[in-house]
Amino acid sequence: MSSPTYPDHLLTLDDWVALPDHEQHHIEVCEGVLIASPPPGSRHDHAEMMLAMQLDDQLPDDLCVLGGVEVLVSDNPLTVRVPDVIVVDRSLVDADPDRAPVGEVRLVVEITVPGTARTDRVTKFSEYAEAGVPQYWIVDLDGPPMMAVFALEDGWYRYDGDRIGTTTLKAVGSDVTLALTDLLPAPVDPVEPSPR
């Protein structure tokens, strides 16, 4: 069995592109340092898909909702994030770049899982604000789904409150209604044994 190899220097964009696929890990780069974490799991993946579908159904056709797309936050030092959901202009999707430049991202949504909450609430919060992403939402699935909403104001995020249940808010200038309870799979009723 071979051991994994790790870079012995800060990564460049060329280094990042040359990395092999890591299906067993969620990988990103923060200031040239490779960050690998376990995959977030099916509960998270369901929430990501449901939120993306709700947004996509309500936003205008000139916007695209994407999930799991690389975002180039900075190229020196290299920072590449893979947010759970982003909203970009359709023209960017039509151009089909390898990764989205952060200046083209209109909204970022991160869904926290054990091990990512501090990164989502502190590190990525700062990175996205400094890069000028106009809106940032953080979804917490621990308990009833809750979403913290932030909007960029004077170079930093203004807190616009926590949302639960079904909520209407502005997403990239459009009113959207999100059913946050739908982010988690519906509980399955236990099957009653049939009478014999």
GROMACS .gro file of C-alpha atoms in nm:
model
  196
    1MET     CA    1   0.000   0.000   0.000
    2SER     CA    2   0.150   0.334  -0.099
    3SER     CA    3   0.147   0.639   0.126
    4PRO     CA    4  -0.019   0.961   0.007
    5THR     CA    5   0.221   1.233  -0.098
    6TYR     CA    6   0.190   1.591   0.021
    7PRO     CA    7   0.327   1.905  -0.142
    8ASP     CA    8   0.649   2.038   0.010
    9HIS     CA    9   0.577   2.398  -0.095
   10LEU     CA   10   0.290   2.644  -0.123
   11LEU     CA   11   0.073   2.547  -0.417
   12THR     CA   12   0.040   2.752  -0.732
   13LEU     CA   13  -0.255   2.735  -0.968
   14ASP     CA   14  -0.051   2.503  -1.195
   15ASP     CA   15   0.019   2.275  -0.896
   16TRP     CA   16  -0.352   2.273  -0.807
   17VAL     CA   17  -0.454   2.183  -1.161
   18ALA     CA   18  -0.197   1.898  -1.168
   19LEU     CA   19  -0.327   1.735  -0.847
   20PRO     CA   20  -0.492   1.395  -0.899
   21ASP     CA   21  -0.863   1.355  -0.829
   22HIS     CA   22  -0.934   1.294  -0.461
   23GLU     CA   23  -1.278   1.135  -0.453
   24GLN     CA   24  -1.235   1.032  -0.089
   25HIS     CA   25  -1.174   1.393   0.022
   26HIS     CA   26  -1.312   1.741  -0.018
   27ILE     CA   27  -1.005   1.948  -0.109
   28GLU     CA   28  -0.945   2.321  -0.126
   29VAL     CA   29  -0.641   2.550  -0.107
   30CYS     CA   30  -0.604   2.832   0.145
   31GLU     CA   31  -0.310   3.070   0.085
   32GLY     CA   32  -0.117   2.796  -0.095
   33VAL     CA   33  -0.183   2.527   0.167
   34LEU     CA   34  -0.375   2.217   0.062
   35ILE     CA   35  -0.676   2.151   0.286
   36ALA     CA   36  -0.829   1.803   0.277
   37SER     CA   37  -1.137   1.700   0.473
   38PRO     CA   38  -1.368   1.400   0.467
   39PRO     CA   39  -1.659   1.420   0.223
   40PRO     CA   40  -1.952   1.595   0.393
   41GLY     CA   41  -2.202   1.308   0.364
   42SER     CA   42  -2.542   1.246   0.212
   43ARG     CA   43  -2.738   1.467   0.454
   44HIS     CA   44  -2.526   1.764   0.349
   45ASP     CA   45  -2.544   1.665  -0.020
   46HIS     CA   46  -2.925   1.650  -0.003
   47ALA     CA   47  -2.941   1.997   0.154
   48GLU     CA   48  -2.705   2.134  -0.113
   49MET     CA   49  -2.916   1.990  -0.395
   50MET     CA   50  -3.249   2.106  -0.248
   51LEU     CA   51  -3.126   2.461  -0.186
   52ALA     CA   52  -2.977   2.486  -0.536
   53MET     CA   53  -3.303   2.363  -0.690
   54GLN     CA   54  -3.515   2.609  -0.490
   55LEU     CA   55  -3.294   2.900  -0.594
   56ASP     CA   56  -3.272   2.789  -0.956
   57ASP     CA   57  -3.651   2.763  -0.984
   58GLN     CA   58  -3.696   3.125  -0.871
   59LEU     CA   59  -3.402   3.326  -1.003
   60PRO     CA   60  -3.417   3.490  -1.347
   61ASP     CA   61  -3.285   3.304  -1.650
   62ASP     CA   62  -2.977   3.527  -1.677
   63LEU     CA   63  -2.847   3.377  -1.350
   64CYS     CA   64  -2.717   3.024  -1.289
   65VAL     CA   65  -2.708   2.829  -0.966
   66LEU     CA   66  -2.414   2.590  -0.939
   67GLY     CA   67  -2.295   2.344  -0.676
   68GLY     CA   68  -1.948   2.206  -0.609
   69VAL     CA   69  -1.772   2.447  -0.847
   70GLU     CA   70  -1.418   2.569  -0.787
   71VAL     CA   71  -1.394   2.940  -0.712
   72LEU     CA   72  -1.058   3.113  -0.758
   73VAL     CA   73  -1.055   3.348  -0.460
   74SER     CA   74  -0.692   3.456  -0.502
   75ASP     CA   75  -0.406   3.346  -0.725
   76ASN     CA   76  -0.120   3.486  -0.515
   77PRO     CA   77  -0.117   3.331  -0.264
   78LEU     CA   78  -0.343   3.069  -0.417
   79THR     CA   79  -0.684   3.026  -0.255
   80VAL     CA   80  -0.936   2.798  -0.425
   81ARG     CA   81  -1.264   2.724  -0.250
   82VAL     CA   82  -1.540   2.485  -0.352
   83PRO     CA   83  -1.857   2.637  -0.203
   84ASP     CA   84  -2.169   2.429  -0.170
   85VAL     CA   85  -2.379   2.665  -0.384
   86ILE     CA   86  -2.294   2.974  -0.588
   87VAL     CA   87  -2.492   3.207  -0.811
   88VAL     CA   88  -2.323   3.354  -1.118
   89ASP     CA   89  -2.432   3.522  -1.440
   90ARG     CA   90  -2.530   3.281  -1.719
   91SER     CA   91  -2.263   3.441  -1.940
   92LEU     CA   92  -1.994   3.291  -1.713
   93VAL     CA   93  -2.144   2.944  -1.752
   94ASP     CA   94  -2.166   2.993  -2.128
   95ALA     CA   95  -1.792   3.080  -2.129
   96ASP     CA   96  -1.728   2.751  -1.941
   97PRO     CA   97  -1.411   2.840  -1.749
   98ASP     CA   98  -1.223   2.577  -1.545
   99ARG     CA   99  -1.317   2.764  -1.228
  100ALA     CA  100  -1.523   3.070  -1.142
  101PRO     CA  101  -1.328   3.389  -1.071
  102VAL     CA  102  -1.448   3.519  -0.733
  103GLY     CA  103  -1.531   3.857  -0.889
  104GLU     CA  104  -1.801   3.685  -1.096
  105VAL     CA  105  -1.971   3.520  -0.797
  106ARG     CA  106  -2.286   3.700  -0.681
  107LEU     CA  107  -2.386   3.472  -0.389
  108VAL     CA  108  -2.208   3.199  -0.193
  109VAL     CA  109  -2.379   2.946   0.032
  110GLU     CA  110  -2.183   2.719   0.265
  111ILE     CA  111  -2.354   2.435   0.452
  112THR     CA  112  -2.170   2.360   0.774
  113VAL     CA  113  -2.087   2.008   0.884
  114PRO     CA  114  -1.884   1.893   1.184
  115GLY     CA  115  -1.530   2.013   1.124
  116THR     CA  116  -1.615   2.304   0.889
  117ALA     CA  117  -1.818   2.544   1.105
  118ARG     CA  118  -1.524   2.762   1.209
  119THR     CA  119  -1.385   2.769   0.856
  120ASP     CA  120  -1.727   2.868   0.716
  121ARG     CA  121  -1.796   3.130   0.984
  122VAL     CA  122  -1.449   3.284   1.016
  123THR     CA  123  -1.200   3.201   0.741
  124LYS     CA  124  -1.432   3.184   0.440
  125PHE     CA  125  -1.640   3.471   0.582
  126SER     CA  126  -1.329   3.693   0.568
  127GLU     CA  127  -1.212   3.561   0.231
  128TYR     CA  128  -1.546   3.617   0.059
  129ALA     CA  129  -1.592   3.962   0.215
  130GLU     CA  130  -1.241   4.076   0.119
  131ALA     CA  131  -1.295   3.940  -0.233
  132GLY     CA  132  -1.620   4.139  -0.268
  133VAL     CA  133  -1.880   3.859  -0.291
  134PRO     CA  134  -2.206   4.056  -0.248
  135GLN     CA  135  -2.398   3.794  -0.047
  136TYR     CA  136  -2.295   3.510   0.183
  137TRP     CA  137  -2.531   3.263   0.348
  138ILE     CA  138  -2.433   2.998   0.604
  139VAL     CA  139  -2.669   2.703   0.655
  140ASP     CA  140  -2.656   2.503   0.977
  141LEU     CA  141  -2.824   2.160   0.974
  142ASP     CA  142  -2.765   2.090   1.345
  143GLY     CA  143  -3.125   2.093   1.462
  144PRO     CA  144  -3.395   2.250   1.246
  145PRO     CA  145  -3.221   2.397   0.939
  146MET     CA  146  -3.121   2.758   0.999
  147MET     CA  147  -2.956   3.004   0.764
  148ALA     CA  148  -2.748   3.308   0.865
  149VAL     CA  149  -2.777   3.580   0.600
  150PHE     CA  150  -2.504   3.836   0.526
  151ALA     CA  151  -2.479   4.118   0.270
  152LEU     CA  152  -2.164   4.308   0.177
  153GLU     CA  153  -2.161   4.666   0.301
  154ASP     CA  154  -1.854   4.892   0.296
  155GLY     CA  155  -1.621   4.597   0.238
  156TRP     CA  156  -1.752   4.375   0.519
  157TYR     CA  157  -2.057   4.157   0.577
  158ARG     CA  158  -2.359   4.307   0.747
  159TYR     CA  159  -2.557   4.047   0.942
  160ASP     CA  160  -2.915   4.037   0.813
  161GLY     CA  161  -3.045   3.780   1.060
  162ASP     CA  162  -3.107   3.408   1.093
  163ARG     CA  163  -3.384   3.243   0.893
  164ILE     CA  164  -3.577   2.926   0.976
  165GLY     CA  165  -3.880   2.749   0.833
  166THR     CA  166  -4.012   2.910   0.513
  167THR     CA  167  -3.860   3.250   0.451
  168THR     CA  168  -3.861   3.513   0.179
  169LEU     CA  169  -3.548   3.717   0.117
  170LYS     CA  170  -3.350   3.888  -0.157
  171ALA     CA  171  -3.108   3.671  -0.354
  172VAL     CA  172  -2.902   3.863  -0.609
  173GLY     CA  173  -3.174   4.130  -0.630
  174SER     CA  174  -3.469   3.890  -0.666
  175ASP     CA  175  -3.722   3.784  -0.404
  176VAL     CA  176  -3.699   3.413  -0.334
  177THR     CA  177  -3.896   3.197  -0.092
  178LEU     CA  178  -3.696   2.913   0.058
  179ALA     CA  179  -3.840   2.619   0.248
  180LEU     CA  180  -3.545   2.547   0.476
  181THR     CA  181  -3.720   2.247   0.633
  182ASP     CA  182  -3.703   2.080   0.290
  183LEU     CA  183  -3.324   2.081   0.309
  184LEU     CA  184  -3.336   1.768   0.524
  185PRO     CA  185  -3.488   1.443   0.395
  186ALA     CA  186  -3.836   1.377   0.528
  187PRO     CA  187  -3.837   1.125   0.813
  188VAL     CA  188  -3.947   0.779   0.713
  189ASP     CA  189  -4.246   0.638   0.902
  190PRO     CA  190  -4.172   0.300   1.052
  191VAL     CA  191  -4.342   0.023   0.859
  192GLU     CA  192  -4.611  -0.155   1.058
  193PRO     CA  193  -4.593  -0.532   1.029
  194SER     CA  194  -4.883  -0.666   0.827
  195PRO     CA  195  -5.132  -0.889   1.012
  196ARG     CA  196  -5.093  -1.257   0.944
   0.00000   0.00000   0.00000
